[in-house]
JSON list of C-alpha atoms in Angstrom, two decimals:
[
{"chain": "F", "resi": 1, "resn": "MET", "atom": "CA", "xyz": [-123.94, 166.86, 1.32]},
{"chain": "F", "resi": 2, "resn": "LYS", "atom": "CA", "xyz": [-125.54, 164.07, -0.73]},
{"chain": "F", "resi": 3, "resn": "LYS", "atom": "CA", "xyz": [-125.73, 161.80, 2.33]},
{"chain": "F", "resi": 4, "resn": "PHE", "atom": "CA", "xyz": [-127.29, 164.63, 4.32]},
{"chain": "F", "resi": 5, "resn": "ILE", "atom": "CA", "xyz": [-129.97, 165.21, 1.68]},
{"chain": "F", "resi": 6, "resn": "LEU", "atom": "CA", "xyz": [-130.80, 161.47, 1.49]},
{"chain": "F", "resi": 7, "resn": "SER", "atom": "CA", "xyz": [-131.05, 161.21, 5.28]},
{"chain": "F", "resi": 8, "resn": "PHE", "atom": "CA", "xyz": [-133.27, 164.30, 5.41]},
{"chain": "F", "resi": 9, "resn": "LEU", "atom": "CA", "xyz": [-135.57, 162.88, 2.75]},
{"chain": "F", "resi": 10, "resn": "ALA", "atom": "CA", "xyz": [-135.80, 159.52, 4.56]},
{"chain": "F", "resi": 11, "resn": "ILE", "atom": "CA", "xyz": [-136.72, 161.20, 7.84]},
{"chain": "F", "resi": 12, "resn": "SER", "atom": "CA", "xyz": [-139.27, 163.41, 6.09]},
{"chain": "F", "resi": 13, "resn": "VAL", "atom": "CA", "xyz": [-140.94, 160.42, 4.44]},
{"chain": "F", "resi": 14, "resn": "CYS", "atom": "CA", "xyz": [-141.12, 158.56, 7.75]},
{"chain": "F", "resi": 15, "resn": "LEU", "atom": "CA", "xyz": [-142.60, 161.57, 9.56]},
{"chain": "F", "resi": 16, "resn": "ALA", "atom": "CA", "xyz": [-145.17, 162.08, 6.83]},
{"chain": "F", "resi": 17, "resn": "ALA", "atom": "CA", "xyz": [-146.15, 158.41, 6.95]},
{"chain": "F", "resi": 18, "resn": "MET", "atom": "CA", "xyz": [-146.56, 158.58, 10.71]},
{"chain": "F", "resi": 19, "resn": "LEU", "atom": "CA", "xyz": [-148.75, 161.67, 10.45]},
{"chain": "F", "resi": 20, "resn": "PHE", "atom": "CA", "xyz": [-151.08, 159.89, 8.04]},
{"chain": "F", "resi": 21, "resn": "GLY", "atom": "CA", "xyz": [-151.05, 156.66, 10.06]},
{"chain": "F", "resi": 22, "resn": "GLY", "atom": "CA", "xyz": [-149.13, 154.61, 7.53]},
{"chain": "F", "resi": 23, "resn": "CYS", "atom": "CA", "xyz": [-146.21, 153.86, 9.86]},
{"chain": "F", "resi": 24, "resn": "SER", "atom": "CA", "xyz": [-148.02, 154.00, 13.22]},
{"chain": "F", "resi": 25, "resn": "ALA", "atom": "CA", "xyz": [-146.44, 151.70, 15.77]},
{"chain": "F", "resi": 26, "resn": "GLN", "atom": "CA", "xyz": [-148.40, 148.68, 16.87]},
{"chain": "F", "resi": 27, "resn": "ALA", "atom": "CA", "xyz": [-148.11, 146.97, 20.21]},
{"chain": "F", "resi": 28, "resn": "ASP", "atom": "CA", "xyz": [-146.28, 143.64, 20.16]},
{"chain": "F", "resi": 29, "resn": "LEU", "atom": "CA", "xyz": [-149.10, 141.44, 21.43]},
{"chain": "F", "resi": 30, "resn": "SER", "atom": "CA", "xyz": [-146.66, 138.70, 22.45]},
{"chain": "F", "resi": 31, "resn": "ASP", "atom": "CA", "xyz": [-145.62, 140.98, 25.33]},
{"chain": "F", "resi": 32, "resn": "TYR", "atom": "CA", "xyz": [-149.19, 140.94, 26.68]},
{"chain": "F", "resi": 33, "resn": "VAL", "atom": "CA", "xyz": [-149.72, 137.18, 26.88]},
{"chain": "F", "resi": 34, "resn": "SER", "atom": "CA", "xyz": [-150.41, 136.01, 30.44]},
{"chain": "F", "resi": 35, "resn": "GLU", "atom": "CA", "xyz": [-150.72, 132.35, 29.48]},
{"chain": "F", "resi": 36, "resn": "PHE", "atom": "CA", "xyz": [-149.54, 130.34, 26.51]},
{"chain": "F", "resi": 37, "resn": "ARG", "atom": "CA", "xyz": [-150.14, 126.60, 26.39]},
{"chain": "F", "resi": 38, "resn": "SER", "atom": "CA", "xyz": [-147.86, 125.81, 23.48]},
{"chain": "F", "resi": 39, "resn": "ASP", "atom": "CA", "xyz": [-147.79, 122.01, 23.36]},
{"chain": "F", "resi": 40, "resn": "ILE", "atom": "CA", "xyz": [-149.81, 118.92, 24.21]},
{"chain": "F", "resi": 41, "resn": "TYR", "atom": "CA", "xyz": [-148.63, 115.30, 24.37]},
{"chain": "F", "resi": 42, "resn": "ILE", "atom": "CA", "xyz": [-151.08, 112.41, 24.19]},
{"chain": "F", "resi": 43, "resn": "GLY", "atom": "CA", "xyz": [-150.45, 108.66, 24.51]},
{"chain": "F", "resi": 44, "resn": "THR", "atom": "CA", "xyz": [-152.27, 105.44, 25.45]},
{"chain": "F", "resi": 45, "resn": "GLN", "atom": "CA", "xyz": [-151.12, 102.02, 26.53]},
{"chain": "F", "resi": 46, "resn": "GLY", "atom": "CA", "xyz": [-153.89, 99.54, 27.30]},
{"chain": "F", "resi": 47, "resn": "GLU", "atom": "CA", "xyz": [-156.16, 101.09, 29.93]},
{"chain": "F", "resi": 48, "resn": "TYR", "atom": "CA", "xyz": [-153.71, 103.86, 30.75]},
{"chain": "F", "resi": 49, "resn": "SER", "atom": "CA", "xyz": [-153.74, 107.22, 28.99]},
{"chain": "F", "resi": 50, "resn": "VAL", "atom": "CA", "xyz": [-151.46, 110.24, 29.47]},
{"chain": "F", "resi": 51, "resn": "PHE", "atom": "CA", "xyz": [-152.31, 113.83, 28.62]},
{"chain": "F", "resi": 52, "resn": "ALA", "atom": "CA", "xyz": [-149.36, 116.18, 29.20]},
{"chain": "F", "resi": 53, "resn": "SER", "atom": "CA", "xyz": [-149.02, 119.86, 28.38]},
{"chain": "F", "resi": 54, "resn": "TYR", "atom": "CA", "xyz": [-146.50, 122.67, 28.63]},
{"chain": "F", "resi": 55, "resn": "SER", "atom": "CA", "xyz": [-147.52, 126.24, 29.43]},
{"chain": "F", "resi": 56, "resn": "ARG", "atom": "CA", "xyz": [-145.87, 129.50, 30.33]},
{"chain": "F", "resi": 57, "resn": "ARG", "atom": "CA", "xyz": [-148.28, 131.50, 32.44]},
{"chain": "F", "resi": 58, "resn": "GLU", "atom": "CA", "xyz": [-148.83, 134.19, 35.00]},
{"chain": "F", "resi": 59, "resn": "TYR", "atom": "CA", "xyz": [-148.46, 133.24, 38.65]},
{"chain": "F", "resi": 60, "resn": "PRO", "atom": "CA", "xyz": [-150.35, 134.09, 40.73]},
{"chain": "F", "resi": 61, "resn": "TYR", "atom": "CA", "xyz": [-153.18, 134.24, 38.21]},
{"chain": "F", "resi": 62, "resn": "THR", "atom": "CA", "xyz": [-155.22, 137.47, 38.14]},
{"chain": "F", "resi": 63, "resn": "ALA", "atom": "CA", "xyz": [-157.60, 138.34, 35.29]},
{"chain": "F", "resi": 64, "resn": "ASP", "atom": "CA", "xyz": [-157.09, 142.11, 35.50]},
{"chain": "F", "resi": 65, "resn": "GLY", "atom": "CA", "xyz": [-155.81, 143.02, 32.05]},
{"chain": "F", "resi": 66, "resn": "ASN", "atom": "CA", "xyz": [-152.19, 143.21, 33.22]},
{"chain": "F", "resi": 67, "resn": "VAL", "atom": "CA", "xyz": [-149.38, 140.69, 32.75]},
{"chain": "F", "resi": 68, "resn": "GLY", "atom": "CA", "xyz": [-147.73, 139.54, 35.97]},
{"chain": "F", "resi": 69, "resn": "ASP", "atom": "CA", "xyz": [-144.73, 137.36, 36.71]},
{"chain": "F", "resi": 70, "resn": "MET", "atom": "CA", "xyz": [-144.54, 134.30, 34.45]},
{"chain": "F", "resi": 71, "resn": "SER", "atom": "CA", "xyz": [-143.51, 130.72, 35.19]},
{"chain": "F", "resi": 72, "resn": "ASP", "atom": "CA", "xyz": [-143.01, 127.47, 33.25]},
{"chain": "F", "resi": 73, "resn": "VAL", "atom": "CA", "xyz": [-145.44, 124.65, 34.00]},
{"chain": "F", "resi": 74, "resn": "PHE", "atom": "CA", "xyz": [-145.42, 121.06, 32.73]},
{"chain": "F", "resi": 75, "resn": "GLU", "atom": "CA", "xyz": [-148.63, 119.24, 33.67]},
{"chain": "F", "resi": 76, "resn": "ILE", "atom": "CA", "xyz": [-149.47, 115.54, 33.47]},
{"chain": "F", "resi": 77, "resn": "ALA", "atom": "CA", "xyz": [-152.90, 113.90, 33.74]},
{"chain": "F", "resi": 78, "resn": "LEU", "atom": "CA", "xyz": [-153.15, 110.11, 33.90]},
{"chain": "F", "resi": 79, "resn": "THR", "atom": "CA", "xyz": [-156.32, 108.14, 33.26]},
{"chain": "F", "resi": 80, "resn": "ALA", "atom": "CA", "xyz": [-156.05, 104.75, 34.97]},
{"chain": "F", "resi": 81, "resn": "PRO", "atom": "CA", "xyz": [-158.37, 101.74, 35.40]},
{"chain": "F", "resi": 82, "resn": "ASP", "atom": "CA", "xyz": [-158.20, 101.78, 39.23]},
{"chain": "F", "resi": 83, "resn": "ASN", "atom": "CA", "xyz": [-158.63, 105.16, 40.91]},
{"chain": "F", "resi": 84, "resn": "THR", "atom": "CA", "xyz": [-158.20, 103.72, 44.39]},
{"chain": "F", "resi": 85, "resn": "LYS", "atom": "CA", "xyz": [-154.45, 103.33, 43.84]},
{"chain": "F", "resi": 86, "resn": "THR", "atom": "CA", "xyz": [-151.71, 105.93, 44.03]},
{"chain": "F", "resi": 87, "resn": "TYR", "atom": "CA", "xyz": [-149.50, 106.36, 40.97]},
{"chain": "F", "resi": 88, "resn": "SER", "atom": "CA", "xyz": [-146.09, 107.86, 40.28]},
{"chain": "F", "resi": 89, "resn": "VAL", "atom": "CA", "xyz": [-144.57, 108.94, 36.98]},
{"chain": "F", "resi": 90, "resn": "ARG", "atom": "CA", "xyz": [-141.02, 109.13, 35.60]},
{"chain": "F", "resi": 91, "resn": "TYR", "atom": "CA", "xyz": [-139.87, 110.71, 32.36]},
{"chain": "F", "resi": 92, "resn": "SER", "atom": "CA", "xyz": [-136.91, 112.40, 30.72]},
{"chain": "F", "resi": 93, "resn": "LEU", "atom": "CA", "xyz": [-136.72, 115.83, 29.06]},
{"chain": "F", "resi": 94, "resn": "GLY", "atom": "CA", "xyz": [-133.59, 117.32, 27.55]},
{"chain": "F", "resi": 95, "resn": "GLY", "atom": "CA", "xyz": [-131.49, 114.53, 29.04]},
{"chain": "F", "resi": 96, "resn": "LYS", "atom": "CA", "xyz": [-132.73, 115.23, 32.58]},
{"chain": "F", "resi": 97, "resn": "GLU", "atom": "CA", "xyz": [-134.82, 112.80, 34.60]},
{"chain": "F", "resi": 98, "resn": "TYR", "atom": "CA", "xyz": [-137.99, 113.88, 36.40]},
{"chain": "F", "resi": 99, "resn": "SER", "atom": "CA", "xyz": [-140.36, 112.05, 38.71]},
{"chain": "F", "resi": 100, "resn": "SER", "atom": "CA", "xyz": [-143.46, 112.89, 40.70]},
{"chain": "F", "resi": 101, "resn": "GLU", "atom": "CA", "xyz": [-146.27, 111.30, 42.65]},
{"chain": "F", "resi": 102, "resn": "LEU", "atom": "CA", "xyz": [-149.69, 111.91, 41.14]},
{"chain": "F", "resi": 103, "resn": "SER", "atom": "CA", "xyz": [-152.66, 113.26, 43.07]},
{"chain": "F", "resi": 104, "resn": "PHE", "atom": "CA", "xyz": [-156.19, 112.12, 42.30]},
{"chain": "F", "resi": 105, "resn": "ASP", "atom": "CA", "xyz": [-158.60, 114.71, 40.94]},
{"chain": "F", "resi": 106, "resn": "SER", "atom": "CA", "xyz": [-162.05, 113.47, 41.96]},
{"chain": "F", "resi": 107, "resn": "VAL", "atom": "CA", "xyz": [-163.80, 115.99, 39.70]},
{"chain": "F", "resi": 108, "resn": "ARG", "atom": "CA", "xyz": [-162.07, 115.05, 36.45]},
{"chain": "F", "resi": 109, "resn": "LEU", "atom": "CA", "xyz": [-161.33, 111.48, 37.55]},
{"chain": "F", "resi": 110, "resn": "VAL", "atom": "CA", "xyz": [-157.66, 111.69, 36.60]},
{"chain": "F", "resi": 111, "resn": "HIS", "atom": "CA", "xyz": [-154.36, 111.52, 38.49]},
{"chain": "F", "resi": 112, "resn": "ARG", "atom": "CA", "xyz": [-152.41, 114.77, 38.13]},
{"chain": "F", "resi": 113, "resn": "CYS", "atom": "CA", "xyz": [-149.12, 116.51, 38.83]},
{"chain": "F", "resi": 114, "resn": "SER", "atom": "CA", "xyz": [-147.36, 119.67, 37.70]},
{"chain": "F", "resi": 115, "resn": "GLN", "atom": "CA", "xyz": [-143.70, 120.65, 37.72]},
{"chain": "F", "resi": 116, "resn": "THR", "atom": "CA", "xyz": [-141.70, 123.77, 36.88]},
{"chain": "F", "resi": 117, "resn": "ILE", "atom": "CA", "xyz": [-139.82, 122.67, 33.76]},
{"chain": "F", "resi": 118, "resn": "PRO", "atom": "CA", "xyz": [-138.59, 124.61, 30.70]},
{"chain": "F", "resi": 119, "resn": "ALA", "atom": "CA", "xyz": [-140.33, 124.06, 27.37]},
{"chain": "F", "resi": 120, "resn": "PRO", "atom": "CA", "xyz": [-139.64, 120.54, 26.02]},
{"chain": "F", "resi": 121, "resn": "ASN", "atom": "CA", "xyz": [-138.01, 120.14, 22.61]},
{"chain": "F", "resi": 122, "resn": "GLU", "atom": "CA", "xyz": [-139.11, 116.51, 22.28]},
{"chain": "F", "resi": 123, "resn": "THR", "atom": "CA", "xyz": [-141.86, 115.49, 19.88]},
{"chain": "F", "resi": 124, "resn": "THR", "atom": "CA", "xyz": [-142.39, 112.24, 21.83]},
{"chain": "F", "resi": 125, "resn": "ILE", "atom": "CA", "xyz": [-142.01, 111.67, 25.58]},
{"chain": "F", "resi": 126, "resn": "SER", "atom": "CA", "xyz": [-141.82, 108.25, 27.25]},
{"chain": "F", "resi": 127, "resn": "PHE", "atom": "CA", "xyz": [-143.61, 108.10, 30.61]},
{"chain": "F", "resi": 128, "resn": "THR", "atom": "CA", "xyz": [-143.16, 105.25, 33.08]},
{"chain": "F", "resi": 129, "resn": "ILE", "atom": "CA", "xyz": [-146.10, 104.78, 35.43]},
{"chain": "F", "resi": 130, "resn": "THR", "atom": "CA", "xyz": [-145.66, 102.86, 38.68]},
{"chain": "F", "resi": 131, "resn": "ILE", "atom": "CA", "xyz": [-148.19, 101.91, 41.35]},
{"chain": "F", "resi": 132, "resn": "ALA", "atom": "CA", "xyz": [-147.19, 102.94, 44.87]},
{"chain": "F", "resi": 133, "resn": "ASP", "atom": "CA", "xyz": [-146.96, 100.23, 47.58]},
{"chain": "F", "resi": 134, "resn": "ASP", "atom": "CA", "xyz": [-147.35, 97.44, 45.03]},
{"chain": "F", "resi": 135, "resn": "ASP", "atom": "CA", "xyz": [-143.97, 95.87, 44.32]},
{"chain": "F", "resi": 136, "resn": "SER", "atom": "CA", "xyz": [-145.58, 93.09, 42.31]},
{"chain": "F", "resi": 137, "resn": "ALA", "atom": "CA", "xyz": [-147.07, 95.46, 39.73]},
{"chain": "F", "resi": 138, "resn": "GLU", "atom": "CA", "xyz": [-145.10, 95.92, 36.53]},
{"chain": "F", "resi": 139, "resn": "PRO", "atom": "CA", "xyz": [-144.35, 99.53, 35.47]},
{"chain": "F", "resi": 140, "resn": "ILE", "atom": "CA", "xyz": [-146.50, 100.76, 32.62]},
{"chain": "F", "resi": 141, "resn": "ALA", "atom": "CA", "xyz": [-144.73, 102.48, 29.72]},
{"chain": "F", "resi": 142, "resn": "VAL", "atom": "CA", "xyz": [-146.76, 105.11, 27.87]},
{"chain": "F", "resi": 143, "resn": "SER", "atom": "CA", "xyz": [-145.35, 106.93, 24.85]},
{"chain": "F", "resi": 144, "resn": "ALA", "atom": "CA", "xyz": [-146.99, 110.32, 24.32]},
{"chain": "F", "resi": 145, "resn": "THR", "atom": "CA", "xyz": [-146.61, 112.29, 21.09]},
{"chain": "F", "resi": 146, "resn": "SER", "atom": "CA", "xyz": [-147.01, 116.02, 20.47]},
{"chain": "F", "resi": 147, "resn": "ILE", "atom": "CA", "xyz": [-150.22, 116.89, 18.65]},
{"chain": "F", "resi": 148, "resn": "LYS", "atom": "CA", "xyz": [-148.60, 119.87, 16.90]},
{"chain": "F", "resi": 149, "resn": "THR", "atom": "CA", "xyz": [-147.72, 119.75, 13.21]},
{"chain": "F", "resi": 150, "resn": "GLU", "atom": "CA", "xyz": [-145.56, 121.86, 10.93]},
{"chain": "F", "resi": 151, "resn": "LYS", "atom": "CA", "xyz": [-148.69, 123.81, 10.03]},
{"chain": "F", "resi": 152, "resn": "THR", "atom": "CA", "xyz": [-149.55, 124.78, 13.62]},
{"chain": "F", "resi": 153, "resn": "LEU", "atom": "CA", "xyz": [-149.26, 128.56, 13.89]},
{"chain": "F", "resi": 154, "resn": "GLN", "atom": "CA", "xyz": [-146.59, 130.14, 16.03]},
{"chain": "F", "resi": 155, "resn": "LEU", "atom": "CA", "xyz": [-147.81, 132.54, 18.72]},
{"chain": "F", "resi": 156, "resn": "ALA", "atom": "CA", "xyz": [-146.88, 135.77, 16.95]},
{"chain": "F", "resi": 157, "resn": "ASP", "atom": "CA", "xyz": [-148.53, 134.68, 13.71]},
{"chain": "F", "resi": 158, "resn": "LEU", "atom": "CA", "xyz": [-151.70, 133.61, 15.51]},
{"chain": "F", "resi": 159, "resn": "LEU", "atom": "CA", "xyz": [-151.98, 136.91, 17.37]},
{"chain": "F", "resi": 160, "resn": "GLU", "atom": "CA", "xyz": [-151.58, 138.95, 14.19]},
{"chain": "F", "resi": 161, "resn": "LYS", "atom": "CA", "xyz": [-154.37, 136.98, 12.48]},
{"chain": "F", "resi": 162, "resn": "VAL", "atom": "CA", "xyz": [-156.67, 137.45, 15.47]},
{"chain": "F", "resi": 163, "resn": "ARG", "atom": "CA", "xyz": [-155.84, 141.17, 15.65]},
{"chain": "F", "resi": 164, "resn": "THR", "atom": "CA", "xyz": [-156.67, 141.55, 11.95]},
{"chain": "F", "resi": 165, "resn": "ALA", "atom": "CA", "xyz": [-159.97, 139.67, 12.31]},
{"chain": "F", "resi": 166, "resn": "GLU", "atom": "CA", "xyz": [-160.98, 141.69, 15.40]},
{"chain": "F", "resi": 167, "resn": "SER", "atom": "CA", "xyz": [-159.31, 144.95, 14.38]},
{"chain": "F", "resi": 168, "resn": "ASP", "atom": "CA", "xyz": [-161.82, 147.32, 16.04]},
{"chain": "F", "resi": 169, "resn": "ARG", "atom": "CA", "xyz": [-161.72, 145.43, 19.35]},
{"chain": "F", "resi": 170, "resn": "PHE", "atom": "CA", "xyz": [-157.91, 145.43, 19.51]},
{"chain": "F", "resi": 171, "resn": "ALA", "atom": "CA", "xyz": [-157.64, 149.02, 18.28]},
{"chain": "F", "resi": 172, "resn": "ALA", "atom": "CA", "xyz": [-159.87, 150.17, 21.15]},
{"chain": "F", "resi": 173, "resn": "LEU", "atom": "CA", "xyz": [-157.29, 148.82, 23.62]},
{"chain": "F", "resi": 174, "resn": "THR", "atom": "CA", "xyz": [-154.24, 150.07, 21.73]},
{"chain": "F", "resi": 175, "resn": "SER", "atom": "CA", "xyz": [-152.52, 153.42, 22.23]},
{"chain": "F", "resi": 176, "resn": "GLY", "atom": "CA", "xyz": [-149.34, 153.81, 20.19]},
{"chain": "F", "resi": 177, "resn": "GLY", "atom": "CA", "xyz": [-147.11, 150.91, 21.16]},
{"chain": "F", "resi": 178, "resn": "SER", "atom": "CA", "xyz": [-149.07, 150.05, 24.32]},
{"chain": "F", "resi": 179, "resn": "PHE", "atom": "CA", "xyz": [-151.92, 147.61, 24.81]},
{"chain": "F", "resi": 180, "resn": "ALA", "atom": "CA", "xyz": [-154.42, 147.91, 27.69]},
{"chain": "F", "resi": 181, "resn": "GLY", "atom": "CA", "xyz": [-155.21, 144.24, 28.15]},
{"chain": "F", "resi": 182, "resn": "GLU", "atom": "CA", "xyz": [-153.83, 140.72, 28.49]},
{"chain": "F", "resi": 183, "resn": "LEU", "atom": "CA", "xyz": [-154.19, 137.58, 26.39]},
{"chain": "F", "resi": 184, "resn": "TYR", "atom": "CA", "xyz": [-154.63, 133.92, 27.32]},
{"chain": "F", "resi": 185, "resn": "VAL", "atom": "CA", "xyz": [-153.71, 131.47, 24.56]},
{"chain": "F", "resi": 186, "resn": "ARG", "atom": "CA", "xyz": [-154.23, 127.74, 24.95]},
{"chain": "F", "resi": 187, "resn": "LEU", "atom": "CA", "xyz": [-153.58, 125.02, 22.40]},
{"chain": "F", "resi": 188, "resn": "LEU", "atom": "CA", "xyz": [-156.51, 122.58, 22.31]},
{"chain": "F", "resi": 189, "resn": "TYR", "atom": "CA", "xyz": [-157.04, 119.18, 20.70]},
{"chain": "F", "resi": 190, "resn": "ASP", "atom": "CA", "xyz": [-160.36, 117.58, 19.83]},
{"chain": "F", "resi": 191, "resn": "ASN", "atom": "CA", "xyz": [-161.38, 114.93, 17.32]},
{"chain": "F", "resi": 192, "resn": "GLU", "atom": "CA", "xyz": [-157.86, 114.82, 15.84]},
{"chain": "F", "resi": 193, "resn": "ARG", "atom": "CA", "xyz": [-157.88, 118.55, 15.16]},
{"chain": "F", "resi": 194, "resn": "CYS", "atom": "CA", "xyz": [-155.92, 121.39, 16.80]},
{"chain": "F", "resi": 195, "resn": "PHE", "atom": "CA", "xyz": [-157.44, 124.67, 17.93]},
{"chain": "F", "resi": 196, "resn": "TYR", "atom": "CA", "xyz": [-156.33, 127.73, 19.85]},
{"chain": "F", "resi": 197, "resn": "TYR", "atom": "CA", "xyz": [-158.40, 129.34, 22.56]},
{"chain": "F", "resi": 198, "resn": "VAL", "atom": "CA", "xyz": [-157.61, 133.06, 22.73]},
{"chain": "F", "resi": 199, "resn": "GLY", "atom": "CA", "xyz": [-159.02, 135.04, 25.64]},
{"chain": "F", "resi": 200, "resn": "LEU", "atom": "CA", "xyz": [-158.75, 138.84, 25.60]},
{"chain": "F", "resi": 201, "resn": "THR", "atom": "CA", "xyz": [-159.17, 140.46, 29.03]},
{"chain": "F", "resi": 202, "resn": "ASP", "atom": "CA", "xyz": [-159.36, 144.23, 29.46]},
{"chain": "F", "resi": 203, "resn": "ARG", "atom": "CA", "xyz": [-158.43, 146.33, 32.52]},
{"chain": "F", "resi": 204, "resn": "ASN", "atom": "CA", "xyz": [-161.99, 145.96, 33.88]},
{"chain": "F", "resi": 205, "resn": "GLY", "atom": "CA", "xyz": [-161.67, 142.17, 33.95]},
{"chain": "F", "resi": 206, "resn": "ASN", "atom": "CA", "xyz": [-164.01, 141.61, 30.99]},
{"chain": "F", "resi": 207, "resn": "THR", "atom": "CA", "xyz": [-163.00, 138.68, 28.78]},
{"chain": "F", "resi": 208, "resn": "TYR", "atom": "CA", "xyz": [-163.78, 138.16, 25.11]},
{"chain": "F", "resi": 209, "resn": "ALA", "atom": "CA", "xyz": [-163.13, 134.53, 24.12]},
{"chain": "F", "resi": 210, "resn": "MET", "atom": "CA", "xyz": [-162.24, 133.30, 20.64]},
{"chain": "F", "resi": 211, "resn": "LEU", "atom": "CA", "xyz": [-161.81, 129.77, 19.32]},
{"chain": "F", "resi": 212, "resn": "THR", "atom": "CA", "xyz": [-159.54, 129.62, 16.28]},
{"chain": "F", "resi": 213, "resn": "ASP", "atom": "CA", "xyz": [-158.26, 127.03, 13.85]},
{"chain": "F", "resi": 214, "resn": "ALA", "atom": "CA", "xyz": [-154.66, 126.31, 14.90]},
{"chain": "F", "resi": 215, "resn": "GLU", "atom": "CA", "xyz": [-153.38, 126.19, 11.33]},
{"chain": "F", "resi": 216, "resn": "THR", "atom": "CA", "xyz": [-155.17, 129.11, 9.69]},
{"chain": "F", "resi": 217, "resn": "GLY", "atom": "CA", "xyz": [-155.98, 131.37, 12.63]},
{"chain": "F", "resi": 218, "resn": "GLU", "atom": "CA", "xyz": [-159.58, 131.63, 11.42]},
{"chain": "F", "resi": 219, "resn": "ILE", "atom": "CA", "xyz": [-161.95, 132.49, 14.26]},
{"chain": "F", "resi": 220, "resn": "ILE", "atom": "CA", "xyz": [-164.53, 129.71, 14.50]},
{"chain": "F", "resi": 221, "resn": "ALA", "atom": "CA", "xyz": [-166.55, 130.88, 17.51]},
{"chain": "F", "resi": 222, "resn": "THR", "atom": "CA", "xyz": [-166.63, 133.76, 19.99]},
{"chain": "F", "resi": 223, "resn": "ARG", "atom": "CA", "xyz": [-168.11, 134.46, 23.39]},
{"chain": "F", "resi": 224, "resn": "GLY", "atom": "CA", "xyz": [-168.51, 137.74, 25.24]},
{"chain": "F", "resi": 225, "resn": "GLU", "atom": "CA", "xyz": [-169.34, 141.28, 24.26]}
]
């Protein structure tokens, strides 16, 4: 009988809290992320620079406020002194070797490739760059290090800070445990400082963009209505 009374009281308290909004369920925003660039690796050797990043993102991409099928993407961009040459890259992640030929991006003036690879655990990655059809050229070794620190916010923590700062905007898209939108989160690096871009897209395709400090989650700038 005592156990029954305690259980009844616990249920009553929970129901009362729900009625007054104290225990209302919130949507887990991590389930509504269509893109998350979670790491960046940067390294330079002489005139060669490597910018690599890992993302998990929707494919095919559609900014419609809904999360589609997700895939892992590891991207590499090489800045080289001679853009008339063709370059290849080799590297190792998790004890497995990868290689790819790079394609020249004439808009950004970098040589690029992307591969479907699970999230790296390494804090430093060694890339070996070779020049195609030039057996006399020595391979170039570039060591690239993750720009993240122990203070860089995890995804769930970042999203909660953004939701708190923009409570009215997120509440308007929330119904019980459901969220009528999708989020794009990209780790950024500029002037030796980390940021997160957070894009919130509703079901009408409207996007509200936020730039946050990667360590505190403070919103530094916004764009959109």
